[in-house]
Amino acid sequence: GAVVSQHPSWVICKSGTSVKIECRSLDFQATTMFWYRQFPKQSLMLMATSNEGSKATYEQGVEKDKFLINHASLTLSTLTVTSAHPEDSSFYICSARGGRGEDEQYFGPGTRLTVT
Amino acid sequence: QKEVEQNSGPLSVPEGAIASLNCTYSDRVSQSFFWYRQYSGKSPELIMSIYSNGDKEDGRFTAQLNKASQYVSLLIRDSQPSDSATYLCAVAAWGGYNKLIFGAGTRLAVHP
């Protein structure tokens, strides 16, 4: 149990375009989903926290108009990187909470974004 | 600022030995603690959670928590080369939807 999927697993896009990443909890309802970004050889950086049906809470320094998060249901959250630039190239990982344990977060496999 | 501190390593242990990974945290009211394993290029995988003082064992893994000292550790017995990864300590922040505060991770290398 507690499986989280992400789609796509990797994507290449041109500078200035937008990319949508989906995160799904497959066998549990996720009350809260989180979006992280990780650059090579660096630690996870939390970007935002989203609860189903409400606006996402963004961490300091993360542009909410650039990284649009929608948590439309208890099993689906999406992250849209708008007007992507090469510096947005990174490993984007979602996690979901609300499975077997109260605070445990289960991570999706991640999406590697490359902006050319 | 709430912080989670880990030694970055690398921690090098021979195959079959016990690997000991340590973590300290700054927020005294934290209640939930986790260890994640992350292989290079992959996402983190939850391997242990601990909520009460003392030891919790799961197979070759033992998590130890001491809230008075604000210290949590992970022991890996009979270490295998496949255990070579970065181990992330995470602490649930009180309130704020219980987001996790992650340490920078300790890189473990198990050599044959």
PDB file of C-alpha atoms in Angstrom:
ATOM      1  CA  GLY A   1       0.000   0.000   0.000  1.00  0.00           C
ATOM      2  CA  ALA A   2       0.841   3.741   0.075  1.00  0.00           C
ATOM      3  CA  VAL A   3       1.859   4.014  -3.573  1.00  0.00           C
ATOM      4  CA  VAL A   4       2.321   7.395  -5.213  1.00  0.00           C
ATOM      5  CA  SER A   5       2.790   7.813  -8.937  1.00  0.00           C
ATOM      6  CA  GLN A   6       4.027  10.730 -10.992  1.00  0.00           C
ATOM      7  CA  HIS A   7       3.685  11.483 -14.647  1.00  0.00           C
ATOM      8  CA  PRO A   8       5.708  12.070 -16.696  1.00  0.00           C
ATOM      9  CA  SER A   9       8.896  10.552 -15.326  1.00  0.00           C
ATOM     10  CA  TRP A  10      10.941  12.868 -17.498  1.00  0.00           C
ATOM     11  CA  VAL A  11      10.194  15.754 -19.815  1.00  0.00           C
ATOM     12  CA  ILE A  12      12.171  18.042 -22.091  1.00  0.00           C
ATOM     13  CA  CYS A  13      10.622  21.355 -23.036  1.00  0.00           C
ATOM     14  CA  LYS A  14      11.659  24.554 -24.733  1.00  0.00           C
ATOM     15  CA  SER A  15      12.262  27.753 -22.824  1.00  0.00           C
ATOM     16  CA  GLY A  16       9.080  29.789 -22.429  1.00  0.00           C
ATOM     17  CA  THR A  17       6.671  26.862 -22.540  1.00  0.00           C
ATOM     18  CA  SER A  18       4.681  25.372 -19.661  1.00  0.00           C
ATOM     19  CA  VAL A  19       4.882  21.867 -18.278  1.00  0.00           C
ATOM     20  CA  LYS A  20       2.338  20.035 -16.132  1.00  0.00           C
ATOM     21  CA  ILE A  21       3.351  17.267 -13.740  1.00  0.00           C
ATOM     22  CA  GLU A  22       0.741  14.960 -12.200  1.00  0.00           C
ATOM     23  CA  CYS A  23       0.967  13.284  -8.816  1.00  0.00           C
ATOM     24  CA  ARG A  24      -1.477  10.561  -7.844  1.00  0.00           C
ATOM     25  CA  SER A  25      -1.980   8.514  -4.704  1.00  0.00           C
ATOM     26  CA  LEU A  26      -2.977   5.112  -6.039  1.00  0.00           C
ATOM     27  CA  ASP A  27      -4.233   3.200  -3.006  1.00  0.00           C
ATOM     28  CA  PHE A  28      -5.090   5.826  -0.421  1.00  0.00           C
ATOM     29  CA  GLN A  29      -6.693   9.229  -0.159  1.00  0.00           C
ATOM     30  CA  ALA A  30      -4.115  11.933   0.329  1.00  0.00           C
ATOM     31  CA  THR A  31      -5.315  14.690   2.595  1.00  0.00           C
ATOM     32  CA  THR A  32      -2.153  16.636   1.924  1.00  0.00           C
ATOM     33  CA  MET A  33       0.340  16.567  -0.909  1.00  0.00           C
ATOM     34  CA  PHE A  34       3.734  18.190  -1.027  1.00  0.00           C
ATOM     35  CA  TRP A  35       5.939  19.288  -3.910  1.00  0.00           C
ATOM     36  CA  TYR A  36       9.712  19.240  -3.660  1.00  0.00           C
ATOM     37  CA  ARG A  37      12.556  20.163  -5.953  1.00  0.00           C
ATOM     38  CA  GLN A  38      16.023  18.675  -5.829  1.00  0.00           C
ATOM     39  CA  PHE A  39      19.099  19.862  -7.699  1.00  0.00           C
ATOM     40  CA  PRO A  40      21.998  17.434  -8.263  1.00  0.00           C
ATOM     41  CA  LYS A  41      23.865  16.519  -5.082  1.00  0.00           C
ATOM     42  CA  GLN A  42      21.650  18.824  -3.025  1.00  0.00           C
ATOM     43  CA  SER A  43      19.004  18.176  -0.429  1.00  0.00           C
ATOM     44  CA  LEU A  44      15.262  18.192  -0.985  1.00  0.00           C
ATOM     45  CA  MET A  45      13.693  21.612  -1.055  1.00  0.00           C
ATOM     46  CA  LEU A  46      10.020  21.887  -0.170  1.00  0.00           C
ATOM     47  CA  MET A  47       8.236  24.128  -2.638  1.00  0.00           C
ATOM     48  CA  ALA A  48       4.636  24.003  -1.477  1.00  0.00           C
ATOM     49  CA  THR A  49       2.010  22.149   0.508  1.00  0.00           C
ATOM     50  CA  SER A  50      -1.435  21.542  -0.903  1.00  0.00           C
ATOM     51  CA  ASN A  51      -4.672  20.314   0.613  1.00  0.00           C
ATOM     52  CA  GLU A  52      -7.565  19.064  -1.434  1.00  0.00           C
ATOM     53  CA  GLY A  53      -9.916  21.848  -2.378  1.00  0.00           C
ATOM     54  CA  SER A  54      -7.876  24.713  -0.995  1.00  0.00           C
ATOM     55  CA  LYS A  55      -5.073  26.965  -2.173  1.00  0.00           C
ATOM     56  CA  ALA A  56      -1.528  25.739  -1.873  1.00  0.00           C
ATOM     57  CA  THR A  57       0.816  27.130   0.745  1.00  0.00           C
ATOM     58  CA  TYR A  58       4.120  28.098  -0.823  1.00  0.00           C
ATOM     59  CA  GLU A  59       7.466  28.181   0.912  1.00  0.00           C
ATOM     60  CA  GLN A  60       9.336  31.444   1.130  1.00  0.00           C
ATOM     61  CA  GLY A  61      11.080  32.292  -2.109  1.00  0.00           C
ATOM     62  CA  VAL A  62       8.913  30.073  -4.318  1.00  0.00           C
ATOM     63  CA  GLU A  63       6.966  32.033  -6.940  1.00  0.00           C
ATOM     64  CA  LYS A  64       3.344  30.948  -6.764  1.00  0.00           C
ATOM     65  CA  ASP A  65       2.550  32.438 -10.171  1.00  0.00           C
ATOM     66  CA  LYS A  66       5.319  30.426 -11.762  1.00  0.00           C
ATOM     67  CA  PHE A  67       4.651  27.117 -10.014  1.00  0.00           C
ATOM     68  CA  LEU A  68       0.901  26.565 -10.149  1.00  0.00           C
ATOM     69  CA  ILE A  69      -0.427  23.839  -7.902  1.00  0.00           C
ATOM     70  CA  ASN A  70      -3.893  22.346  -8.120  1.00  0.00           C
ATOM     71  CA  HIS A  71      -5.144  19.693  -5.701  1.00  0.00           C
ATOM     72  CA  ALA A  72      -8.466  18.901  -7.309  1.00  0.00           C
ATOM     73  CA  SER A  73      -9.200  15.605  -5.554  1.00  0.00           C
ATOM     74  CA  LEU A  74      -7.978  13.438  -2.707  1.00  0.00           C
ATOM     75  CA  THR A  75      -5.887  11.417  -5.141  1.00  0.00           C
ATOM     76  CA  LEU A  76      -4.554  13.979  -7.606  1.00  0.00           C
ATOM     77  CA  SER A  77      -2.360  17.062  -7.405  1.00  0.00           C
ATOM     78  CA  THR A  78      -0.727  18.827 -10.328  1.00  0.00           C
ATOM     79  CA  LEU A  79       2.242  21.147 -10.581  1.00  0.00           C
ATOM     80  CA  THR A  80       2.486  23.392 -13.619  1.00  0.00           C
ATOM     81  CA  VAL A  81       5.784  25.105 -14.302  1.00  0.00           C
ATOM     82  CA  THR A  82       4.837  28.164 -16.347  1.00  0.00           C
ATOM     83  CA  SER A  83       7.163  29.961 -18.746  1.00  0.00           C
ATOM     84  CA  ALA A  84       9.924  27.513 -17.979  1.00  0.00           C
ATOM     85  CA  HIS A  85      13.553  28.597 -18.141  1.00  0.00           C
ATOM     86  CA  PRO A  86      16.753  26.532 -18.122  1.00  0.00           C
ATOM     87  CA  GLU A  87      17.267  27.319 -14.426  1.00  0.00           C
ATOM     88  CA  ASP A  88      13.984  25.481 -13.714  1.00  0.00           C
ATOM     89  CA  SER A  89      15.614  22.263 -14.869  1.00  0.00           C
ATOM     90  CA  SER A  90      15.533  20.003 -11.842  1.00  0.00           C
ATOM     91  CA  PHE A  91      14.130  16.835 -10.291  1.00  0.00           C
ATOM     92  CA  TYR A  92      10.575  17.495  -9.098  1.00  0.00           C
ATOM     93  CA  ILE A  93       9.173  15.086  -6.542  1.00  0.00           C
ATOM     94  CA  CYS A  94       5.742  14.949  -4.961  1.00  0.00           C
ATOM     95  CA  SER A  95       4.778  13.232  -1.756  1.00  0.00           C
ATOM     96  CA  ALA A  96       1.444  12.402  -0.220  1.00  0.00           C
ATOM     97  CA  ARG A  97       0.248  12.143   3.339  1.00  0.00           C
ATOM     98  CA  GLY A  98      -2.853  10.494   4.651  1.00  0.00           C
ATOM     99  CA  GLY A  99      -2.007   6.838   4.283  1.00  0.00           C
ATOM    100  CA  ARG A 100      -1.385   4.321   7.028  1.00  0.00           C
ATOM    101  CA  GLY A 101       0.323   6.684   9.465  1.00  0.00           C
ATOM    102  CA  GLU A 102      -0.609  10.170  10.544  1.00  0.00           C
ATOM    103  CA  ASP A 103       2.501  12.058   9.460  1.00  0.00           C
ATOM    104  CA  GLU A 104       4.213   9.630   7.137  1.00  0.00           C
ATOM    105  CA  GLN A 105       4.821  10.945   3.647  1.00  0.00           C
ATOM    106  CA  TYR A 106       5.159   8.669   0.663  1.00  0.00           C
ATOM    107  CA  PHE A 107       7.102   9.944  -2.306  1.00  0.00           C
ATOM    108  CA  GLY A 108       6.387   9.579  -5.977  1.00  0.00           C
ATOM    109  CA  PRO A 109       9.203   8.467  -8.266  1.00  0.00           C
ATOM    110  CA  GLY A 110       9.936  12.028  -9.384  1.00  0.00           C
ATOM    111  CA  THR A 111       9.908  13.922 -12.665  1.00  0.00           C
ATOM    112  CA  ARG A 112      13.125  15.052 -14.270  1.00  0.00           C
ATOM    113  CA  LEU A 113      12.550  18.321 -16.105  1.00  0.00           C
ATOM    114  CA  THR A 114      15.024  19.648 -18.635  1.00  0.00           C
ATOM    115  CA  VAL A 115      14.396  23.061 -20.171  1.00  0.00           C
ATOM    116  CA  THR A 116      16.354  23.805 -23.327  1.00  0.00           C
TER     117      THR A 116
ATOM    118  CA  GLN B   1      14.437  28.310  12.385  1.00  0.00           C
ATOM    119  CA  LYS B   2      13.696  24.641  12.850  1.00  0.00           C
ATOM    120  CA  GLU B   3      16.679  22.555  11.837  1.00  0.00           C
ATOM    121  CA  VAL B   4      17.646  18.954  11.352  1.00  0.00           C
ATOM    122  CA  GLU B   5      21.350  18.196  11.365  1.00  0.00           C
ATOM    123  CA  GLN B   6      23.123  15.188   9.919  1.00  0.00           C
ATOM    124  CA  ASN B   7      26.736  14.387   9.220  1.00  0.00           C
ATOM    125  CA  SER B   8      27.080  14.463   5.436  1.00  0.00           C
ATOM    126  CA  GLY B   9      29.571  11.599   5.372  1.00  0.00           C
ATOM    127  CA  PRO B  10      30.472   9.580   3.507  1.00  0.00           C
ATOM    128  CA  LEU B  11      30.182   6.921   6.157  1.00  0.00           C
ATOM    129  CA  SER B  12      32.110   3.923   4.942  1.00  0.00           C
ATOM    130  CA  VAL B  13      31.511   0.513   6.510  1.00  0.00           C
ATOM    131  CA  PRO B  14      32.526  -2.994   5.476  1.00  0.00           C
ATOM    132  CA  GLU B  15      29.907  -5.476   4.370  1.00  0.00           C
ATOM    133  CA  GLY B  16      28.342  -7.243   7.341  1.00  0.00           C
ATOM    134  CA  ALA B  17      29.111  -4.444   9.806  1.00  0.00           C
ATOM    135  CA  ILE B  18      26.663  -2.209  11.656  1.00  0.00           C
ATOM    136  CA  ALA B  19      26.148   1.232  10.157  1.00  0.00           C
ATOM    137  CA  SER B  20      25.138   3.946  12.612  1.00  0.00           C
ATOM    138  CA  LEU B  21      23.523   7.104  11.312  1.00  0.00           C
ATOM    139  CA  ASN B  22      22.777  10.042  13.570  1.00  0.00           C
ATOM    140  CA  CYS B  23      20.502  13.046  13.487  1.00  0.00           C
ATOM    141  CA  THR B  24      19.753  15.938  15.830  1.00  0.00           C
ATOM    142  CA  TYR B  25      16.843  18.330  15.651  1.00  0.00           C
ATOM    143  CA  SER B  26      16.177  21.732  17.138  1.00  0.00           C
ATOM    144  CA  ASP B  27      12.393  21.853  17.671  1.00  0.00           C
ATOM    145  CA  ARG B  28      11.569  20.433  21.098  1.00  0.00           C
ATOM    146  CA  VAL B  29       7.877  19.929  20.323  1.00  0.00           C
ATOM    147  CA  SER B  30       8.486  17.606  17.368  1.00  0.00           C
ATOM    148  CA  GLN B  31       6.572  14.357  17.742  1.00  0.00           C
ATOM    149  CA  SER B  32       7.198  12.370  14.588  1.00  0.00           C
ATOM    150  CA  PHE B  33      10.511  11.226  13.123  1.00  0.00           C
ATOM    151  CA  PHE B  34      11.369   9.424   9.927  1.00  0.00           C
ATOM    152  CA  TRP B  35      14.255   7.894   8.075  1.00  0.00           C
ATOM    153  CA  TYR B  36      14.230   7.852   4.302  1.00  0.00           C
ATOM    154  CA  ARG B  37      16.665   6.156   1.953  1.00  0.00           C
ATOM    155  CA  GLN B  38      17.482   7.807  -1.356  1.00  0.00           C
ATOM    156  CA  TYR B  39      19.460   6.110  -4.083  1.00  0.00           C
ATOM    157  CA  SER B  40      21.252   8.343  -6.561  1.00  0.00           C
ATOM    158  CA  GLY B  41      18.820   9.701  -9.140  1.00  0.00           C
ATOM    159  CA  LYS B  42      15.786   8.267  -7.348  1.00  0.00           C
ATOM    160  CA  SER B  43      13.178   9.665  -4.989  1.00  0.00           C
ATOM    161  CA  PRO B  44      13.246   9.053  -1.218  1.00  0.00           C
ATOM    162  CA  GLU B  45      11.802   5.844   0.179  1.00  0.00           C
ATOM    163  CA  LEU B  46      10.414   5.663   3.704  1.00  0.00           C
ATOM    164  CA  ILE B  47      12.191   2.975   5.708  1.00  0.00           C
ATOM    165  CA  MET B  48      11.383   3.795   9.337  1.00  0.00           C
ATOM    166  CA  SER B  49       9.101   5.993  11.384  1.00  0.00           C
ATOM    167  CA  ILE B  50       9.340   6.460  15.151  1.00  0.00           C
ATOM    168  CA  TYR B  51       7.128   8.402  17.511  1.00  0.00           C
ATOM    169  CA  SER B  52       8.094   7.306  21.044  1.00  0.00           C
ATOM    170  CA  ASN B  53      11.315   7.330  23.010  1.00  0.00           C
ATOM    171  CA  GLY B  54      13.312   4.137  22.767  1.00  0.00           C
ATOM    172  CA  ASP B  55      14.059   1.659  20.023  1.00  0.00           C
ATOM    173  CA  LYS B  56      11.971   0.435  17.129  1.00  0.00           C
ATOM    174  CA  GLU B  57      13.161  -2.505  15.094  1.00  0.00           C
ATOM    175  CA  ASP B  58      12.162  -3.564  11.588  1.00  0.00           C
ATOM    176  CA  GLY B  59      14.271  -6.301  10.057  1.00  0.00           C
ATOM    177  CA  ARG B  60      17.869  -5.132   9.852  1.00  0.00           C
ATOM    178  CA  PHE B  61      16.904  -1.564  10.751  1.00  0.00           C
ATOM    179  CA  THR B  62      16.585  -0.099  14.239  1.00  0.00           C
ATOM    180  CA  ALA B  63      15.526   3.475  14.867  1.00  0.00           C
ATOM    181  CA  GLN B  64      16.349   5.035  18.207  1.00  0.00           C
ATOM    182  CA  LEU B  65      14.727   8.162  19.601  1.00  0.00           C
ATOM    183  CA  ASN B  66      15.728  10.279  22.585  1.00  0.00           C
ATOM    184  CA  LYS B  67      13.480  13.319  22.814  1.00  0.00           C
ATOM    185  CA  ALA B  68      15.261  14.723  25.881  1.00  0.00           C
ATOM    186  CA  SER B  69      18.495  14.888  23.887  1.00  0.00           C
ATOM    187  CA  GLN B  70      16.672  15.740  20.634  1.00  0.00           C
ATOM    188  CA  TYR B  71      18.455  12.906  18.945  1.00  0.00           C
ATOM    189  CA  VAL B  72      17.337  10.183  16.572  1.00  0.00           C
ATOM    190  CA  SER B  73      19.501   7.496  15.038  1.00  0.00           C
ATOM    191  CA  LEU B  74      19.289   4.618  12.585  1.00  0.00           C
ATOM    192  CA  LEU B  75      21.238   1.407  12.910  1.00  0.00           C
ATOM    193  CA  ILE B  76      21.614  -0.913   9.956  1.00  0.00           C
ATOM    194  CA  ARG B  77      22.782  -4.389  10.927  1.00  0.00           C
ATOM    195  CA  ASP B  78      24.572  -6.754   8.558  1.00  0.00           C
ATOM    196  CA  SER B  79      25.141  -3.914   6.091  1.00  0.00           C
ATOM    197  CA  GLN B  80      25.020  -4.880   2.427  1.00  0.00           C
ATOM    198  CA  PRO B  81      26.423  -3.087  -0.630  1.00  0.00           C
ATOM    199  CA  SER B  82      22.794  -2.525  -1.668  1.00  0.00           C
ATOM    200  CA  ASP B  83      22.389  -0.342   1.444  1.00  0.00           C
ATOM    201  CA  SER B  84      24.770   2.195  -0.109  1.00  0.00           C
ATOM    202  CA  ALA B  85      22.628   5.312  -0.465  1.00  0.00           C
ATOM    203  CA  THR B  86      21.937   8.668   1.130  1.00  0.00           C
ATOM    204  CA  TYR B  87      19.887   8.435   4.306  1.00  0.00           C
ATOM    205  CA  LEU B  88      17.651  11.380   5.099  1.00  0.00           C
ATOM    206  CA  CYS B  89      16.419  12.136   8.589  1.00  0.00           C
ATOM    207  CA  ALA B  90      13.090  13.968   8.673  1.00  0.00           C
ATOM    208  CA  VAL B  91      11.148  15.554  11.492  1.00  0.00           C
ATOM    209  CA  ALA B  92       7.500  16.553  11.274  1.00  0.00           C
ATOM    210  CA  ALA B  93       7.082  20.218  12.046  1.00  0.00           C
ATOM    211  CA  TRP B  94       4.404  20.962  14.622  1.00  0.00           C
ATOM    212  CA  GLY B  95       1.371  22.447  12.921  1.00  0.00           C
ATOM    213  CA  GLY B  96       1.383  23.741   9.339  1.00  0.00           C
ATOM    214  CA  TYR B  97       0.014  20.480   7.943  1.00  0.00           C
ATOM    215  CA  ASN B  98       2.955  18.689   9.549  1.00  0.00           C
ATOM    216  CA  LYS B  99       5.376  19.298   6.725  1.00  0.00           C
ATOM    217  CA  LEU B 100       8.642  17.439   7.091  1.00  0.00           C
ATOM    218  CA  ILE B 101      11.905  19.169   7.831  1.00  0.00           C
ATOM    219  CA  PHE B 102      14.691  17.187   6.193  1.00  0.00           C
ATOM    220  CA  GLY B 103      18.321  16.941   7.092  1.00  0.00           C
ATOM    221  CA  ALA B 104      20.850  17.210   4.286  1.00  0.00           C
ATOM    222  CA  GLY B 105      21.418  13.464   4.436  1.00  0.00           C
ATOM    223  CA  THR B 106      24.276  11.104   5.249  1.00  0.00           C
ATOM    224  CA  ARG B 107      25.862   9.209   2.413  1.00  0.00           C
ATOM    225  CA  LEU B 108      26.534   5.588   3.345  1.00  0.00           C
ATOM    226  CA  ALA B 109      28.980   3.444   1.400  1.00  0.00           C
ATOM    227  CA  VAL B 110      29.108  -0.271   2.181  1.00  0.00           C
ATOM    228  CA  HIS B 111      32.154  -1.890   0.642  1.00  0.00           C
ATOM    229  CA  PRO B 112      32.557  -5.634   0.028  1.00  0.00           C
TER     230      PRO B 112
END
